[in-house]
CSV table of C-alpha atoms (C1' of nucleotides) in Angstrom, one decimal:
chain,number,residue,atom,x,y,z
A,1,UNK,CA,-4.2,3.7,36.0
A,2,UNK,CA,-1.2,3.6,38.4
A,3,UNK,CA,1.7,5.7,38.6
A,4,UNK,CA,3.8,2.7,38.4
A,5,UNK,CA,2.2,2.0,35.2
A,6,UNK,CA,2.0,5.3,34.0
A,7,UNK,CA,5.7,5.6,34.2
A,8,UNK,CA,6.3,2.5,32.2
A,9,UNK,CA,6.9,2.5,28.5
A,10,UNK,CA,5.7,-0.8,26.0
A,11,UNK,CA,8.7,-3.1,24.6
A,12,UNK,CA,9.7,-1.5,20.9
A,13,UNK,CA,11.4,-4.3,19.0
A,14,UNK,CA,12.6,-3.5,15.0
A,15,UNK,CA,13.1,-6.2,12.9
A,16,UNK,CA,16.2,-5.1,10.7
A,17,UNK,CA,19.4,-6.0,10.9
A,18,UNK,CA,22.3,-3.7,11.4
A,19,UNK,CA,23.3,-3.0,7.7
A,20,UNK,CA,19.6,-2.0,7.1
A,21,UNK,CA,19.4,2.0,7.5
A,22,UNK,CA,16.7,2.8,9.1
A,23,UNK,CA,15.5,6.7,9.8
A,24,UNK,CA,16.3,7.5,13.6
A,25,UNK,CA,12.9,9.7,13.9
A,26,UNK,CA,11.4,6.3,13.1
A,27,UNK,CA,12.5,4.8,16.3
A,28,UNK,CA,12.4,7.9,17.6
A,29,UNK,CA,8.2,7.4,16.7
A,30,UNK,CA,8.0,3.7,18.0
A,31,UNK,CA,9.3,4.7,21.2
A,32,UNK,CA,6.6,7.5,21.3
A,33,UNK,CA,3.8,5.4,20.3
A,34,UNK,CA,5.5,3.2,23.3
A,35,UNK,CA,4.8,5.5,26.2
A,36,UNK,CA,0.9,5.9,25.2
A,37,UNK,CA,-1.4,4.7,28.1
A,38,UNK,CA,-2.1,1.3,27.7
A,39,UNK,CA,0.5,0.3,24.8
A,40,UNK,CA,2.1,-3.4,25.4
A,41,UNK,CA,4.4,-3.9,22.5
A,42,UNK,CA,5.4,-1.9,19.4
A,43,UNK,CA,7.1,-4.4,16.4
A,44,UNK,CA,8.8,-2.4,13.6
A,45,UNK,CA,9.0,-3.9,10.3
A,46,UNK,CA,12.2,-3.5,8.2
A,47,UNK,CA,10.3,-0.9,5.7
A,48,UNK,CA,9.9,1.0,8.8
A,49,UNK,CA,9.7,4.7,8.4
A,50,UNK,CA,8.3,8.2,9.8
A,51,UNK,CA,4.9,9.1,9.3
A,52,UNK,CA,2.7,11.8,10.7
A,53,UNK,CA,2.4,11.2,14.5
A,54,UNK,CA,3.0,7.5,13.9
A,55,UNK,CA,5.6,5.3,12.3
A,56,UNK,CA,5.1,3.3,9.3
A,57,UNK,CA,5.6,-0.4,8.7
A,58,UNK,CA,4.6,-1.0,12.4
A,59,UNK,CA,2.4,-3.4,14.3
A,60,UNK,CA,1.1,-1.9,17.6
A,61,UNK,CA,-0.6,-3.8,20.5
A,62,UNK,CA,-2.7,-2.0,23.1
A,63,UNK,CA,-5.5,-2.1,25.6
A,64,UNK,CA,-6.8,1.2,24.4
A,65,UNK,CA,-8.0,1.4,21.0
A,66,UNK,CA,-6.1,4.1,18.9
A,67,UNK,CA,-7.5,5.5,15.4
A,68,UNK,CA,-4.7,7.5,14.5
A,69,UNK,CA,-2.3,4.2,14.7
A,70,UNK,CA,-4.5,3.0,12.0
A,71,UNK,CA,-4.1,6.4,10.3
A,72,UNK,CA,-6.3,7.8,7.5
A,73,UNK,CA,-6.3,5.2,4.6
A,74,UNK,CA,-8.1,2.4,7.1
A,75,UNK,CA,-7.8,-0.7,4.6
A,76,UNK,CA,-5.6,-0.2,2.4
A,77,UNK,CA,-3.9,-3.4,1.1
A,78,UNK,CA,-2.5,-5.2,-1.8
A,79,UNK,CA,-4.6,-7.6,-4.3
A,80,UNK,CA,-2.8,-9.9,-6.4
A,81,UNK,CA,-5.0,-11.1,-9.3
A,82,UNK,CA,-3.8,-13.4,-12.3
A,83,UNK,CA,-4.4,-12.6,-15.6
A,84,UNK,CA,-4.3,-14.6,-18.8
A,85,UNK,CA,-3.3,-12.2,-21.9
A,86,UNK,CA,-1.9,-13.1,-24.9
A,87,UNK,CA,0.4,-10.3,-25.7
A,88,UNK,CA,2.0,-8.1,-23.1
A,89,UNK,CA,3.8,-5.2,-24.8
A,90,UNK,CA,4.4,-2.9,-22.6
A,91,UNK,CA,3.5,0.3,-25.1
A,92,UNK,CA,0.3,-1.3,-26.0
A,93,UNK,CA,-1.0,-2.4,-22.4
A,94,UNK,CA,0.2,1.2,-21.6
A,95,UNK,CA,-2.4,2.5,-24.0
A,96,UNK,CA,-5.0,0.9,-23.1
A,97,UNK,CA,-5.0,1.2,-19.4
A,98,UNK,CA,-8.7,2.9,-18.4
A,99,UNK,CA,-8.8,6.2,-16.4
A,100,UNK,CA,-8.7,4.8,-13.0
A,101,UNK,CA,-9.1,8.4,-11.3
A,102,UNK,CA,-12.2,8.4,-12.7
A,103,UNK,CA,-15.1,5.9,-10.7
A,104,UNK,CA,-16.9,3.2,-12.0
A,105,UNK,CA,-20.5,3.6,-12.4
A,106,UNK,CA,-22.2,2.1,-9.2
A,107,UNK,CA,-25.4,1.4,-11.8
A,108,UNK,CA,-23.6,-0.1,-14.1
A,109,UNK,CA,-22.8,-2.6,-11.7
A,110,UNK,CA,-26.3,-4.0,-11.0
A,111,UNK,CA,-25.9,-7.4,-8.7
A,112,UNK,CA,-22.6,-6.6,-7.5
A,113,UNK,CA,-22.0,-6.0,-3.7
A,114,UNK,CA,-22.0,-2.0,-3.8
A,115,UNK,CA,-22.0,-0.9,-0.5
A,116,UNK,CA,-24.4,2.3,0.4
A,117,UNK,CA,-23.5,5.4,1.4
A,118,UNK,CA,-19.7,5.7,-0.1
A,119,UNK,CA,-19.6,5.3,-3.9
A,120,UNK,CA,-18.3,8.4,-5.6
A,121,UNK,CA,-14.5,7.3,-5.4
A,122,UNK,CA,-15.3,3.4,-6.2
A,123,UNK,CA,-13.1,1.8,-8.9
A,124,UNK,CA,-10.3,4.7,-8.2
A,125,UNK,CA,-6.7,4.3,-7.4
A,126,UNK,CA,-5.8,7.6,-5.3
A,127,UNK,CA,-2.3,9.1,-5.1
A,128,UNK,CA,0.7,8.6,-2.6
A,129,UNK,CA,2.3,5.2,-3.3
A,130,UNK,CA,-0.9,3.7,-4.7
A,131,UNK,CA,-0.6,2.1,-8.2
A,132,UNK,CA,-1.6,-0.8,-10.2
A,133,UNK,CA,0.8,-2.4,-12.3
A,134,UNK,CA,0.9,-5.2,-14.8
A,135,UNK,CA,4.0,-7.4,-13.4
A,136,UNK,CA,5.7,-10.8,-14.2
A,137,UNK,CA,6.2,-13.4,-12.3
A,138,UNK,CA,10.4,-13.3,-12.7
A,139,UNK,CA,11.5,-16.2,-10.6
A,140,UNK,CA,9.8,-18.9,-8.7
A,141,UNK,CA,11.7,-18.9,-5.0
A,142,UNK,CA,9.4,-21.7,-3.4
A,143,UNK,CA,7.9,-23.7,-6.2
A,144,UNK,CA,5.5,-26.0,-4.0
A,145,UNK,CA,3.8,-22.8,-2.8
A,146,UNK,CA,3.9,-21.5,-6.2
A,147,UNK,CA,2.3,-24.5,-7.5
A,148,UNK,CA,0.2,-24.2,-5.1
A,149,UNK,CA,-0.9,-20.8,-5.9
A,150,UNK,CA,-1.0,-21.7,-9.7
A,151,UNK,CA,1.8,-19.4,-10.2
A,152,UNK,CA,4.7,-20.1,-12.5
A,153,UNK,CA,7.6,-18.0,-14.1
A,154,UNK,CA,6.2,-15.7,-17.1
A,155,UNK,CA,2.6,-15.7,-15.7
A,156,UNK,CA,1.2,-12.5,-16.1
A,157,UNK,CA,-0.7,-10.8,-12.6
A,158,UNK,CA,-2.5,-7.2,-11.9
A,159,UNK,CA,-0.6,-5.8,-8.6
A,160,UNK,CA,-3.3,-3.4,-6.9
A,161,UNK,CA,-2.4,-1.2,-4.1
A,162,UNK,CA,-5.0,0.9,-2.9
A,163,UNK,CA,-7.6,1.9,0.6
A,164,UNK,CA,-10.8,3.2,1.2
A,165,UNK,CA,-9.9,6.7,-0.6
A,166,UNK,CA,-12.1,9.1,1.2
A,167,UNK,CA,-14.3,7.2,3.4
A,168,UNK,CA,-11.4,6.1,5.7
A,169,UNK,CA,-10.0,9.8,5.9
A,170,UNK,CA,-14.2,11.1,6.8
A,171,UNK,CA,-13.7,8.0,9.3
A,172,UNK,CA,-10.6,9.1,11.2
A,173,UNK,CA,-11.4,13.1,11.0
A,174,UNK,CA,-14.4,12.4,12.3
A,175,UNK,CA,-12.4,10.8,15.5
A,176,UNK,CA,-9.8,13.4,15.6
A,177,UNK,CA,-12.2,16.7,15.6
A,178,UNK,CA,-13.3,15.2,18.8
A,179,UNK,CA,-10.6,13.3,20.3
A,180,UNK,CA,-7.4,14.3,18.4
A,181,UNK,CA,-4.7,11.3,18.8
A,182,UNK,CA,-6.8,10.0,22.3
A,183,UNK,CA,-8.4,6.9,22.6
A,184,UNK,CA,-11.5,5.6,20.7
A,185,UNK,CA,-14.3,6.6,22.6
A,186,UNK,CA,-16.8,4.0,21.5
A,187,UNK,CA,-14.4,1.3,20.4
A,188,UNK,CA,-17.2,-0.9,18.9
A,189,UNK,CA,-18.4,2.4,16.8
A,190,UNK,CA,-15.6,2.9,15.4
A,191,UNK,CA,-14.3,-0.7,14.3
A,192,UNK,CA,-18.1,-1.3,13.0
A,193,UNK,CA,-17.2,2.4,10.6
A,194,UNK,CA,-13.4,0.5,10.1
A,195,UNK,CA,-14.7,-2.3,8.9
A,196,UNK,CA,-16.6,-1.4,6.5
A,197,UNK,CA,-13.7,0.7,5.2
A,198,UNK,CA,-11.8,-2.2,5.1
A,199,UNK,CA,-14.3,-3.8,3.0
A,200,UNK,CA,-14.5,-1.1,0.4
A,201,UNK,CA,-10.9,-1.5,-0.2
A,202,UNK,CA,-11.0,-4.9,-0.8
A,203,UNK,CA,-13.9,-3.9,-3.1
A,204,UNK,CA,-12.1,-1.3,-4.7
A,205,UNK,CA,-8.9,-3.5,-5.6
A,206,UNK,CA,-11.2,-6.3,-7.4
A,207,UNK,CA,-13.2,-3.4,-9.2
A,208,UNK,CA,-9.8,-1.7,-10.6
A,209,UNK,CA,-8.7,-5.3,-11.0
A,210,UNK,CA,-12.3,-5.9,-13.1
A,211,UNK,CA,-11.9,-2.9,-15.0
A,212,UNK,CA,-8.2,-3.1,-16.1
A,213,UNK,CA,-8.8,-6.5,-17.2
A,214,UNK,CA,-11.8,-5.6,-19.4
A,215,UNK,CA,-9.5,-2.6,-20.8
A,216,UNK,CA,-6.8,-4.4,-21.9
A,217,UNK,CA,-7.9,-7.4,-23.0
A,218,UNK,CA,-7.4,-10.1,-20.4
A,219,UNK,CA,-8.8,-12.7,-18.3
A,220,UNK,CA,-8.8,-12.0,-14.8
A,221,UNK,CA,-8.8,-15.0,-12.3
A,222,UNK,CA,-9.3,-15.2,-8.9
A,223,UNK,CA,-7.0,-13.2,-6.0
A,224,UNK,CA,-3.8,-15.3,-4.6
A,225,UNK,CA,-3.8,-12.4,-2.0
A,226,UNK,CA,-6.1,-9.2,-0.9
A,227,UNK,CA,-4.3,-8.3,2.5
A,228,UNK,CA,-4.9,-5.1,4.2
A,229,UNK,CA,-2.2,-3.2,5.6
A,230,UNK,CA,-3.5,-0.7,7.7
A,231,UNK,CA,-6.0,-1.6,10.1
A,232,UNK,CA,-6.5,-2.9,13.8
A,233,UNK,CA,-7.9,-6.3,15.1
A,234,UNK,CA,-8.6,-7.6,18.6
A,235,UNK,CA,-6.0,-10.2,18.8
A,236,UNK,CA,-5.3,-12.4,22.2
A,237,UNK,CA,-7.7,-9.7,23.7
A,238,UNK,CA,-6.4,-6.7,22.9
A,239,UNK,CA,-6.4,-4.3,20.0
A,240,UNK,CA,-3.3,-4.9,17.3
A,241,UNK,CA,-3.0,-1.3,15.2
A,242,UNK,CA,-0.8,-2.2,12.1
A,243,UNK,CA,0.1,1.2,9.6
A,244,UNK,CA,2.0,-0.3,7.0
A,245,UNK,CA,2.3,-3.5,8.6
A,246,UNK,CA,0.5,-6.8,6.9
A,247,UNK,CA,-0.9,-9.5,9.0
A,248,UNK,CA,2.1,-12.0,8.7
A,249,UNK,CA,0.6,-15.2,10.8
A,250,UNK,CA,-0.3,-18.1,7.9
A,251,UNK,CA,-1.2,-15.2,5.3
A,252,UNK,CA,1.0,-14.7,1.9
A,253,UNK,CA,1.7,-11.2,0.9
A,254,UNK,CA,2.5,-8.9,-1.7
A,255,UNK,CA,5.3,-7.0,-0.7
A,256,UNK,CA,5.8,-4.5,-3.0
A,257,UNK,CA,9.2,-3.3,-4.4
A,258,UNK,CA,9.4,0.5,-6.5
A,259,UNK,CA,8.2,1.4,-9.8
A,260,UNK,CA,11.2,0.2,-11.2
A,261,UNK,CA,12.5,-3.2,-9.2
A,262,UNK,CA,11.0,-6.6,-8.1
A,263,UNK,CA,8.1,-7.3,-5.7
A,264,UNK,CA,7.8,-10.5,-3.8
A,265,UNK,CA,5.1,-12.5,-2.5
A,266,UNK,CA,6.0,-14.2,0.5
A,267,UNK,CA,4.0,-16.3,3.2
A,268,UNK,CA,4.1,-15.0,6.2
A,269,UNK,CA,5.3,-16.1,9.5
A,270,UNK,CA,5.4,-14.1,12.4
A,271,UNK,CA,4.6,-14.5,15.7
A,272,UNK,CA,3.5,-12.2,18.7
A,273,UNK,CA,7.2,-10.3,19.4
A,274,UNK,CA,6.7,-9.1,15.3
A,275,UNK,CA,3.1,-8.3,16.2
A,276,UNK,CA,2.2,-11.5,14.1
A,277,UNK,CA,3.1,-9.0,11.0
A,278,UNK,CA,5.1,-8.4,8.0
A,279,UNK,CA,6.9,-5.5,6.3
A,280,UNK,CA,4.5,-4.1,3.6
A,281,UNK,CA,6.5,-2.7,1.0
A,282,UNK,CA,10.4,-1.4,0.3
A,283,UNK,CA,9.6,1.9,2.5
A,284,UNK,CA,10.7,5.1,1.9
A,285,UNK,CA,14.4,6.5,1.9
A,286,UNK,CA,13.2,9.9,1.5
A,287,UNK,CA,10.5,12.4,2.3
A,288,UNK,CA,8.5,13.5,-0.9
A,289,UNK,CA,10.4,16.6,-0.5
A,290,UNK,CA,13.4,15.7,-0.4
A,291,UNK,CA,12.8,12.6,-3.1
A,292,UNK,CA,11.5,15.5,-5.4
A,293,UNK,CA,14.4,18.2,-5.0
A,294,UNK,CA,16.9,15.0,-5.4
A,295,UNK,CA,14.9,13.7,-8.1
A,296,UNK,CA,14.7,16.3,-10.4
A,297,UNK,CA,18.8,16.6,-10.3
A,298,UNK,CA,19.1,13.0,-10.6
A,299,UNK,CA,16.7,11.7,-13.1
A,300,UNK,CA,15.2,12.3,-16.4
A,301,UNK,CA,11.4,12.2,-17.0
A,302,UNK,CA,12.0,10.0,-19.6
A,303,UNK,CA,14.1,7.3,-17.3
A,304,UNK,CA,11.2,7.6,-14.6
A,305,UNK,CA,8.7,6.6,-17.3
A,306,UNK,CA,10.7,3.9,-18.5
A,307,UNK,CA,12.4,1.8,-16.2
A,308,UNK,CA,15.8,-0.1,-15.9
A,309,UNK,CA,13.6,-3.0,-16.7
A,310,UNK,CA,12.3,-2.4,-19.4
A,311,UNK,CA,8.3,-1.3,-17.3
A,312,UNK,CA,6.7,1.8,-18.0
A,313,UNK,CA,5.3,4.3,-15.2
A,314,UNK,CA,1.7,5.5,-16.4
A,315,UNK,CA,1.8,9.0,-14.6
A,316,UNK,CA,0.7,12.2,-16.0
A,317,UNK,CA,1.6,13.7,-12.5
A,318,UNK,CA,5.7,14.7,-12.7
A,319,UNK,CA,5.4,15.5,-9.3
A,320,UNK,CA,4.7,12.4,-8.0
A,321,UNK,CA,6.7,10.4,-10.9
A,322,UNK,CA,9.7,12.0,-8.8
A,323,UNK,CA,8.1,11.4,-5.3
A,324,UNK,CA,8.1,7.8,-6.3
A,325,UNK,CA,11.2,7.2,-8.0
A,326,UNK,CA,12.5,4.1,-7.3
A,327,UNK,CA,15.4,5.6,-5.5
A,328,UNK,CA,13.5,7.4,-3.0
A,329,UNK,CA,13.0,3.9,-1.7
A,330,UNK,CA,15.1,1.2,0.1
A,331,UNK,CA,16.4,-2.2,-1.6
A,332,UNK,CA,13.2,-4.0,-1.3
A,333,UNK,CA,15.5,-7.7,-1.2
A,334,UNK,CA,17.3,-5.8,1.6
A,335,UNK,CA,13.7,-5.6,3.2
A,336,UNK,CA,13.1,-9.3,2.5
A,337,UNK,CA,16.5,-10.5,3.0
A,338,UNK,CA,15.6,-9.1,6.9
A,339,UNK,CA,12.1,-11.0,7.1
A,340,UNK,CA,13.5,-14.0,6.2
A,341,UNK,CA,16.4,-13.8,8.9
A,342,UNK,CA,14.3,-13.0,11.3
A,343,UNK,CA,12.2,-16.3,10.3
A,344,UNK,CA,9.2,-13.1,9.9
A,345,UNK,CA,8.3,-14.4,6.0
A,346,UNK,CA,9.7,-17.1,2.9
A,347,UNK,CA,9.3,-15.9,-0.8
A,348,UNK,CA,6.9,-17.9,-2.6
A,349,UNK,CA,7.6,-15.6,-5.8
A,350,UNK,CA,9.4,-12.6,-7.1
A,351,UNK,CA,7.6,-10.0,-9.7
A,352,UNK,CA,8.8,-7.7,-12.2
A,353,UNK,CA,6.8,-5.0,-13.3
A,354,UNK,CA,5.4,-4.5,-17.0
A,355,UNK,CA,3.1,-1.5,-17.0
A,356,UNK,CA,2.7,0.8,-13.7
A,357,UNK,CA,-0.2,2.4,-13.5
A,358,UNK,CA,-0.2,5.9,-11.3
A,359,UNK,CA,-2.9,8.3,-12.3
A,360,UNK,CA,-3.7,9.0,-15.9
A,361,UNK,CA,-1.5,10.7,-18.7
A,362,UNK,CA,-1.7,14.2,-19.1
A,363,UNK,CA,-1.6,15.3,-23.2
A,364,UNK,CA,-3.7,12.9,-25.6
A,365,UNK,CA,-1.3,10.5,-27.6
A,366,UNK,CA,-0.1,12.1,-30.8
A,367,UNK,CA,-0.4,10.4,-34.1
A,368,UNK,CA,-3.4,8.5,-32.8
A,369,UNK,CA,-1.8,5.3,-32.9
A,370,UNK,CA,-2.7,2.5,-30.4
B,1,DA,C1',-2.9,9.2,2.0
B,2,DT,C1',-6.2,12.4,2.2
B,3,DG,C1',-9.3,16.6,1.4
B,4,DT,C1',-8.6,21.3,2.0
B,5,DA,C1',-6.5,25.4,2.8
B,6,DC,C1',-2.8,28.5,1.3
DNA sequence: ATGTAC
């Protein structure tokens, strides 16, 4: 390339409006990921925040294909799955949730679409900010789309937010012990091994979503949404990289709030200058390190495990119960409230959460009731 | 977010 170009950084633009904090070594990353060889435009998403190398709630568009602006969980998204159940106590559905570190059976599941060559993590949630969570639909904020969704105030849903577990991270080392944060060197090699990642997470959503279903006694319908947040298309003929950014052009989306707050699904919007993207979740205030030493001043166990609103946090893992407090995290309607002045997203619905499921409880129940 | 090293 020319030293004209060479010296020439990609447009950043950052969707949040002045009153919405955002973490300066955010920007700082977006104007980074700006000056790499053939980057056109970098759109950052109001839930924008650091990440390792790369920000996070970002759409970036390239001639170069990049695999580390995808990052290491390559698929991960958020399924949305009604559920018709008769009785949701929180203590009871809490009980009854299945063990979803532990995988399903791949032989158990005879007829089903099991992909070769990846199944020991199948059916499993992973750690970080995945969860899945019984929620409530709390208020209906666009009742044609609603109605259109089949989704009305009280209905029940299964929120599932997780990726490809191990397969995308074998994926992107497998890049990186060659090529570090360079280019892809065989572009169409690595989208073919990306998208089957991305296909194994939408698997893995509907299997968790299968299997929490069967456990606590309800009927599962079909997804409203399954959109993948992390992953890179060829778009107006040239790669689009989005980590922590969902495809925001005629797609609705689960945009998730904290263990603790609302979420909202929202149809998306957005056109090229947002990277044709929406924010995917509240984002982080905090680092884990800092939400943890914070945390543990702040907050009780007990109030972590059940919320403000009445939802309790499945998590054997205290750890990561204070990692993911809800306060480590922005005001998700301060999020939303930003997409929808910047004509990025409308809110078709808003959730409140019921049961949040992290990673399995750590001592057996005493008493032995259920 | 992840597997792995400390």
């Amino acid at each position: 390339m020319s030293p004209a170009q060479s010296a020439t950084s990609a447009s950043v633009t950052v969707f949040a409006s002045p009153g919405s904090w955002i973490e300066s070594s955010a920007v700082a990353q977006c104007h980074q990921v700006a000056t790499l060889n053939g980057m056109i435009h970098v759109a950052g998403m109001p839930d924008l925040h650091p990440g390792k190398g790369a920000p996070i709630g970002a759409a970036m568009a390239s001639t170069v294909l990049y695999p580390f602006l995808v990052g290491s969980d390559i698929g991960c998204g958020i399924a949305v799955y009604p559920v018709r159940l008769k009785k949701a106590v929180p203590e009871r559905v809490a009980a009854r949730f299945p063990d979803l570190d532990q995988p399903v059976d791949p032989a158990s599941r005879s007829g089903e679409d099991i992909p070769a060559g990846y199944t020991e993590q199948l059916g499993t949630v992973g750690r970080g900010n995945h969860f899945v969570e019984l929620a409530r639909v709390d208020a209906v904020l666009d009742g044609e789309h609603a109605a259109r969704l089949g989704l009305t105030t009280g209905d029940l849903v299964l929120i599932v937010h997780s990726g490809s577990r191990g397969l995308g991270e074998r994926i992107l080392r497998a890049h990186t012990e060659v090529h570090g944060a360079g280019a892809a060197a065989d572009p169409a090699a690595y989208l073919a091994a990306h998208d089957d990642a991305v296909r194994w997470g939408h698997l893995n959503r509907r299997l968790m979503a299968e299997r929490v279903a069967d456990a606590i006694g309800a009927q599962l319908g079909e997804p409203v949404t399954d959109v993948c947040h992390n992953s890179v298309e060829i778009r107006d003929g040239v790669y689009l990289h989005r980590k922590g950014a969902a495809p925001g052009d005629g797609h609705d989306v689960l945009i998730a709030g904290t263990r603790g707050t609302h979420s909202y699904l929202v149809a998306g919007h957005a056109g090229p200058d947002a990277g044709h993207s929406v924010a995917h979740g509240a984002g982080r205030k905090m680092s884990r390190a800092d939400a943890l030493r914070r945390g543990r001043a702040k907050h009780t166990v007990e109030e972590l495990r059940r919320t403000a609103v009445g939802s309790l946090v499945v998590c054997g893992d205290r750890q990561l119960l204070f990692e993911e407090a809800p306060t480590a995290y922005k005001r998700i309607e301060q999020v939303i409230g930003d997409l929808v002045s910047y004509g990025l997203a409308t809110p078709i619905v808003s959730t409140l959460p019921v049961v949040t499921y992290k990673t399995a409880d750590l001592a057996p129940r005493r008493g032995g009731r259920r």
